[in-house]
Short mmCIF file of C-alpha atoms and ligand atoms in Angstrom, two decimals:
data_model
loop_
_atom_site.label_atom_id
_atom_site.label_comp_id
_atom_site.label_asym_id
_atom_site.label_seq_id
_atom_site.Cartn_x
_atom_site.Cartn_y
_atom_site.Cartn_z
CA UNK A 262 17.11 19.69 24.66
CA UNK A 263 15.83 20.32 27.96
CA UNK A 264 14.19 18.13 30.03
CA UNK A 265 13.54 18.62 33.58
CA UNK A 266 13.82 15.86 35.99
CA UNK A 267 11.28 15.00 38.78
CA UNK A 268 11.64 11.80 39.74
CA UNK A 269 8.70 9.75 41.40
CA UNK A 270 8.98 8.80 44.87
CA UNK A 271 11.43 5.75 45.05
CA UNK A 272 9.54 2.29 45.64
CA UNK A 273 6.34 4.11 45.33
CA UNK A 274 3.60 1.73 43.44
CA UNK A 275 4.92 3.46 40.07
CA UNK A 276 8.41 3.47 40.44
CA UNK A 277 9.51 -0.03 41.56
CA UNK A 278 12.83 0.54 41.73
CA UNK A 279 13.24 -2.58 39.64
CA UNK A 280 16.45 -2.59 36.88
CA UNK A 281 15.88 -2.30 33.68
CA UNK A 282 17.05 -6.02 32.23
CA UNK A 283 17.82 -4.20 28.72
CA UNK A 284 16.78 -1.57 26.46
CA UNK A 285 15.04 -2.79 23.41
CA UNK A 286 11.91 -1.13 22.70
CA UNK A 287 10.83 2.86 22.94
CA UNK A 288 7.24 3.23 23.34
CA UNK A 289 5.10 6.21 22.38
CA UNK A 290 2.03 6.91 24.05
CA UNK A 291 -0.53 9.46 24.59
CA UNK A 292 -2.18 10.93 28.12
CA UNK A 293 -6.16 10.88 26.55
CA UNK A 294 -5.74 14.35 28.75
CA UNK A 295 -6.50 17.17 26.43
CA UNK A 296 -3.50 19.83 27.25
CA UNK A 297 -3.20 18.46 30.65
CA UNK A 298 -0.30 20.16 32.24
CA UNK A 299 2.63 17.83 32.40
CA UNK A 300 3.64 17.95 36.17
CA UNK A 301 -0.69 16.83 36.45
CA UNK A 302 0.37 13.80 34.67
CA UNK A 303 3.61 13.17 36.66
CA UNK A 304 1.53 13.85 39.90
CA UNK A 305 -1.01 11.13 38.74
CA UNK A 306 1.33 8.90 38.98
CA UNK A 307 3.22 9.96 42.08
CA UNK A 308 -0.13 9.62 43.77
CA UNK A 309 -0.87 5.79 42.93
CA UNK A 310 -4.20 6.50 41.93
CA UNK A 311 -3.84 4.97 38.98
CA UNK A 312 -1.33 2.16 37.92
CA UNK A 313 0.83 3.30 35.71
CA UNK A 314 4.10 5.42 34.84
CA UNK A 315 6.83 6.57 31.96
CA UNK A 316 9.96 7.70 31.93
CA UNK A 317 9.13 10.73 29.80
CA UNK A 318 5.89 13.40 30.06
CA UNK A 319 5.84 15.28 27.11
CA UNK A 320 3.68 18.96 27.35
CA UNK A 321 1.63 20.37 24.08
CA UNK A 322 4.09 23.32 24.49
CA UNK A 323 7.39 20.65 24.14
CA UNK A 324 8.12 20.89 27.42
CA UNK A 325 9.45 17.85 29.00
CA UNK A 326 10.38 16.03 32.74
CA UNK A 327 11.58 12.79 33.48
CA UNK A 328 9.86 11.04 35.99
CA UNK A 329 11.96 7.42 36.13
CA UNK A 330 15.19 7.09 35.16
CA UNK A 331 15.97 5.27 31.95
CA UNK A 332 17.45 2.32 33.94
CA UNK A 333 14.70 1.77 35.81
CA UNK A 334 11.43 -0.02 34.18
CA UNK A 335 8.08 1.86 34.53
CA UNK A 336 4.65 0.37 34.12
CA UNK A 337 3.71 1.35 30.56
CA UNK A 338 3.20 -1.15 27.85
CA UNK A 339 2.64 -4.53 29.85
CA UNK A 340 -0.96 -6.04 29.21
CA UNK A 341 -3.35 -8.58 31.39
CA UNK A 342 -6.16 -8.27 28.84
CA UNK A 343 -5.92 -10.48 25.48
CA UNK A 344 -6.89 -8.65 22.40
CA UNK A 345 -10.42 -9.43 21.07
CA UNK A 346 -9.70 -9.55 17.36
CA UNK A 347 -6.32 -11.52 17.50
CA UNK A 348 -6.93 -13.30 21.03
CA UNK A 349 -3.73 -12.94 22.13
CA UNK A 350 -1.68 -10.36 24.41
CA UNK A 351 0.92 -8.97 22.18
CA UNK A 352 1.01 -8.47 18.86
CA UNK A 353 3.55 -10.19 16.21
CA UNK A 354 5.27 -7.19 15.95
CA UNK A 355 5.77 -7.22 19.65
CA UNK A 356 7.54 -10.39 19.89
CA UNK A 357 9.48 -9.81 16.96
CA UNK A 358 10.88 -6.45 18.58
CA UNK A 359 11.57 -7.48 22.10
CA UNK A 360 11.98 -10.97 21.95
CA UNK A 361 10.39 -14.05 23.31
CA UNK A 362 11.96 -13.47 26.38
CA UNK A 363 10.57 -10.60 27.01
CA UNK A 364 7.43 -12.32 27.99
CA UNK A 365 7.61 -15.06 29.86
CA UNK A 366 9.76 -16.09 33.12
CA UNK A 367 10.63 -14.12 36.22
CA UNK A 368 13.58 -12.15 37.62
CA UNK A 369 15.68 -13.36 40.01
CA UNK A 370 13.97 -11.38 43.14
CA UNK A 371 10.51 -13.08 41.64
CA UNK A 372 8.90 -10.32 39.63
CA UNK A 373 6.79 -11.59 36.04
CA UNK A 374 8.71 -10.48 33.19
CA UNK A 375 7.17 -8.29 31.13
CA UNK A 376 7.83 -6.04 27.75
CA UNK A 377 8.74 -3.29 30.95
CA UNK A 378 11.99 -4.53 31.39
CA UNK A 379 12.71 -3.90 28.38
CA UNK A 380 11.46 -0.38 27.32
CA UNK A 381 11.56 3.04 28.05
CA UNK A 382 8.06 4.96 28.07
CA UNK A 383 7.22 8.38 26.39
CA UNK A 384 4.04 10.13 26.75
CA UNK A 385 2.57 13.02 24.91
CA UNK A 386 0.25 15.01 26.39
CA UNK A 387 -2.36 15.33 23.36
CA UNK A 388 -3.93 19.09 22.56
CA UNK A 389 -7.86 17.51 22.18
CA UNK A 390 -9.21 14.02 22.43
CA UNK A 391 -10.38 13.85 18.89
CA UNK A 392 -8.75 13.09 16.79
CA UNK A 393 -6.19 13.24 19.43
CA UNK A 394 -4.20 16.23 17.78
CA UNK A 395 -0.13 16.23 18.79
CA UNK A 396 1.06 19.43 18.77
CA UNK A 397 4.04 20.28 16.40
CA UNK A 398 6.06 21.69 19.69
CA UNK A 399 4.98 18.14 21.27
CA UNK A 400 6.32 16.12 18.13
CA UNK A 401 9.65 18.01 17.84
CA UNK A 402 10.49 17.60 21.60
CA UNK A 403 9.73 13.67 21.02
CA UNK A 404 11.69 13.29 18.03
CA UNK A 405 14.65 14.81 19.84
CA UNK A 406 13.90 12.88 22.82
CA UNK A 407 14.24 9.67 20.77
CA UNK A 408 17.25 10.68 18.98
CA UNK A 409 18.76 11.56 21.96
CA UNK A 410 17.98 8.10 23.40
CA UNK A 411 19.00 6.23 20.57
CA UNK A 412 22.04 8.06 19.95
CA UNK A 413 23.10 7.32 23.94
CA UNK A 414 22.22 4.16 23.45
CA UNK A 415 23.62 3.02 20.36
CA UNK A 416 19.99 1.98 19.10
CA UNK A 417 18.22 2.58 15.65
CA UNK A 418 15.33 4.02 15.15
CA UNK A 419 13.35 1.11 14.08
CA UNK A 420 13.08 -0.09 18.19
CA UNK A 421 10.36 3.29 17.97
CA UNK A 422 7.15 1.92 18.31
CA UNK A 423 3.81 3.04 19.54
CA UNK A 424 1.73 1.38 22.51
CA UNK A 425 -1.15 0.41 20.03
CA UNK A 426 2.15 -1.21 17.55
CA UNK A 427 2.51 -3.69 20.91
CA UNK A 428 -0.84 -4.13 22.42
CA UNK A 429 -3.88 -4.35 19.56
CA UNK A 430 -6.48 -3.19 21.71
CA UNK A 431 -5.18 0.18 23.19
CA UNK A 432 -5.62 3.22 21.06
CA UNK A 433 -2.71 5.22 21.66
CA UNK A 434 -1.66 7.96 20.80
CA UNK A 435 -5.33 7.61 18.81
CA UNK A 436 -3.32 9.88 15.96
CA UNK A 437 -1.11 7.26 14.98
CA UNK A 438 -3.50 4.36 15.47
CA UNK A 439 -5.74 5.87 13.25
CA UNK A 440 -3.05 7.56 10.84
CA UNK A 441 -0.26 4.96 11.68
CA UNK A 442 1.52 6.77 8.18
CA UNK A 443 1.67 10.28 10.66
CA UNK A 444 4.10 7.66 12.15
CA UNK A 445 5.79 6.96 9.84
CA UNK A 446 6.32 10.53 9.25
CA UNK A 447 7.56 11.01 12.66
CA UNK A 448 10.17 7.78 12.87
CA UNK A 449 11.94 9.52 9.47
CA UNK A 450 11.80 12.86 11.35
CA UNK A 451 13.81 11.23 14.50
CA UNK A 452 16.41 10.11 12.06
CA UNK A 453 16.78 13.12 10.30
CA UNK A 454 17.43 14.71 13.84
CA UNK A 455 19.92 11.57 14.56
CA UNK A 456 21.71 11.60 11.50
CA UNK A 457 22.58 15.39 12.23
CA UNK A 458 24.11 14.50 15.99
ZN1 LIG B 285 -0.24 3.99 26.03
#
């Protein structure tokens, strides 16, 4: 597949430059930016405006460019706001996928650890904001990218989880909070493309 690389600016407030501590969890997102053009996205975050980052930008026409590289953490899937229906952070299935340790404690050079240094970040760049449509040249380029990942890796593709799958309160991608079986859908699709590498 081809992905294009254009890294964020090294240290920058999106790109720490921190290590990734270990690679447990993929997370899927969505932009909430219909058809937004992908290098938008990546500038967005080069600029600092906003506070936030993923390894992966994924276009509505599949196209694809790396923005941190997958050793590095970006800020994706870490929360400071408890959940109003559950009151807490994370959800179960959070803990149970990254670990306990995942969450608490810092690093030796005094950062919080968080779900971040343990993930790699995908976003999809949605085609309208309701219901939040994925295109099919979107999905295919993120099932690949998640094969490839978890073939490089040595992972399976049950550490494939959305951001709304970790933290209750954020709807995204709004497809598969709402249709969390289109999910589903997509996880078997990622090992059909695995199982064929
Ligand atoms: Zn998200």
């Amino acid at each position: 597949m081809n992905i294009r690389e254009n890294l964020l600016t090294k240290r920058s407030k999106n790109r720490p430059w921190f290590p990734l501590i270990d690679l447990r969890v993929i997370v899927l997102h969505w932009t909430a930016a219909a058809k937004q053009d992908i290098d938008v996205t990546r500038d967005c975050f080069e600029s600092g405006k906003v506070y936030g980052s993923a390894h992966y930008i994924i276009g509505h026409e599949g196209d694809c460019i790396r923005c941190i590289p997958d050793n590095e953490i970006a800020y994706h899937v870490g929360s400071s706001w408890m959940d109003p229906k559950s009151g807490t952070k994370y959800t179960d299935h959070a803990y149970e996928l990254f670990g306990k340790d995942a969450f608490s404690g810092k690093t030796s050079y005094g950062e919080f650890i968080t779900p971040n240094f343990f993930s790699i970040g995908i976003e999809i760049e949605p085609l309208d904001l309701d219901p939040g449509t994925l295109s099919e040249k979107s999905l295919d380029t993120a099932a690949k990218l998640c094969a490839e990942l978890c073939r490089k890796y040595d992972k399976p593709v049950s550490i494939i989880t959305t951001h709304n799958k970790i933290v209750a309160w954020e709807h995204c991608p709004k497809i598969w909070t709402d249709h969390p079986e289109q999910f589903d859908v997509f996880v078997k699709t990622v090992d059909l493309f695995l199982s064929k590498m």
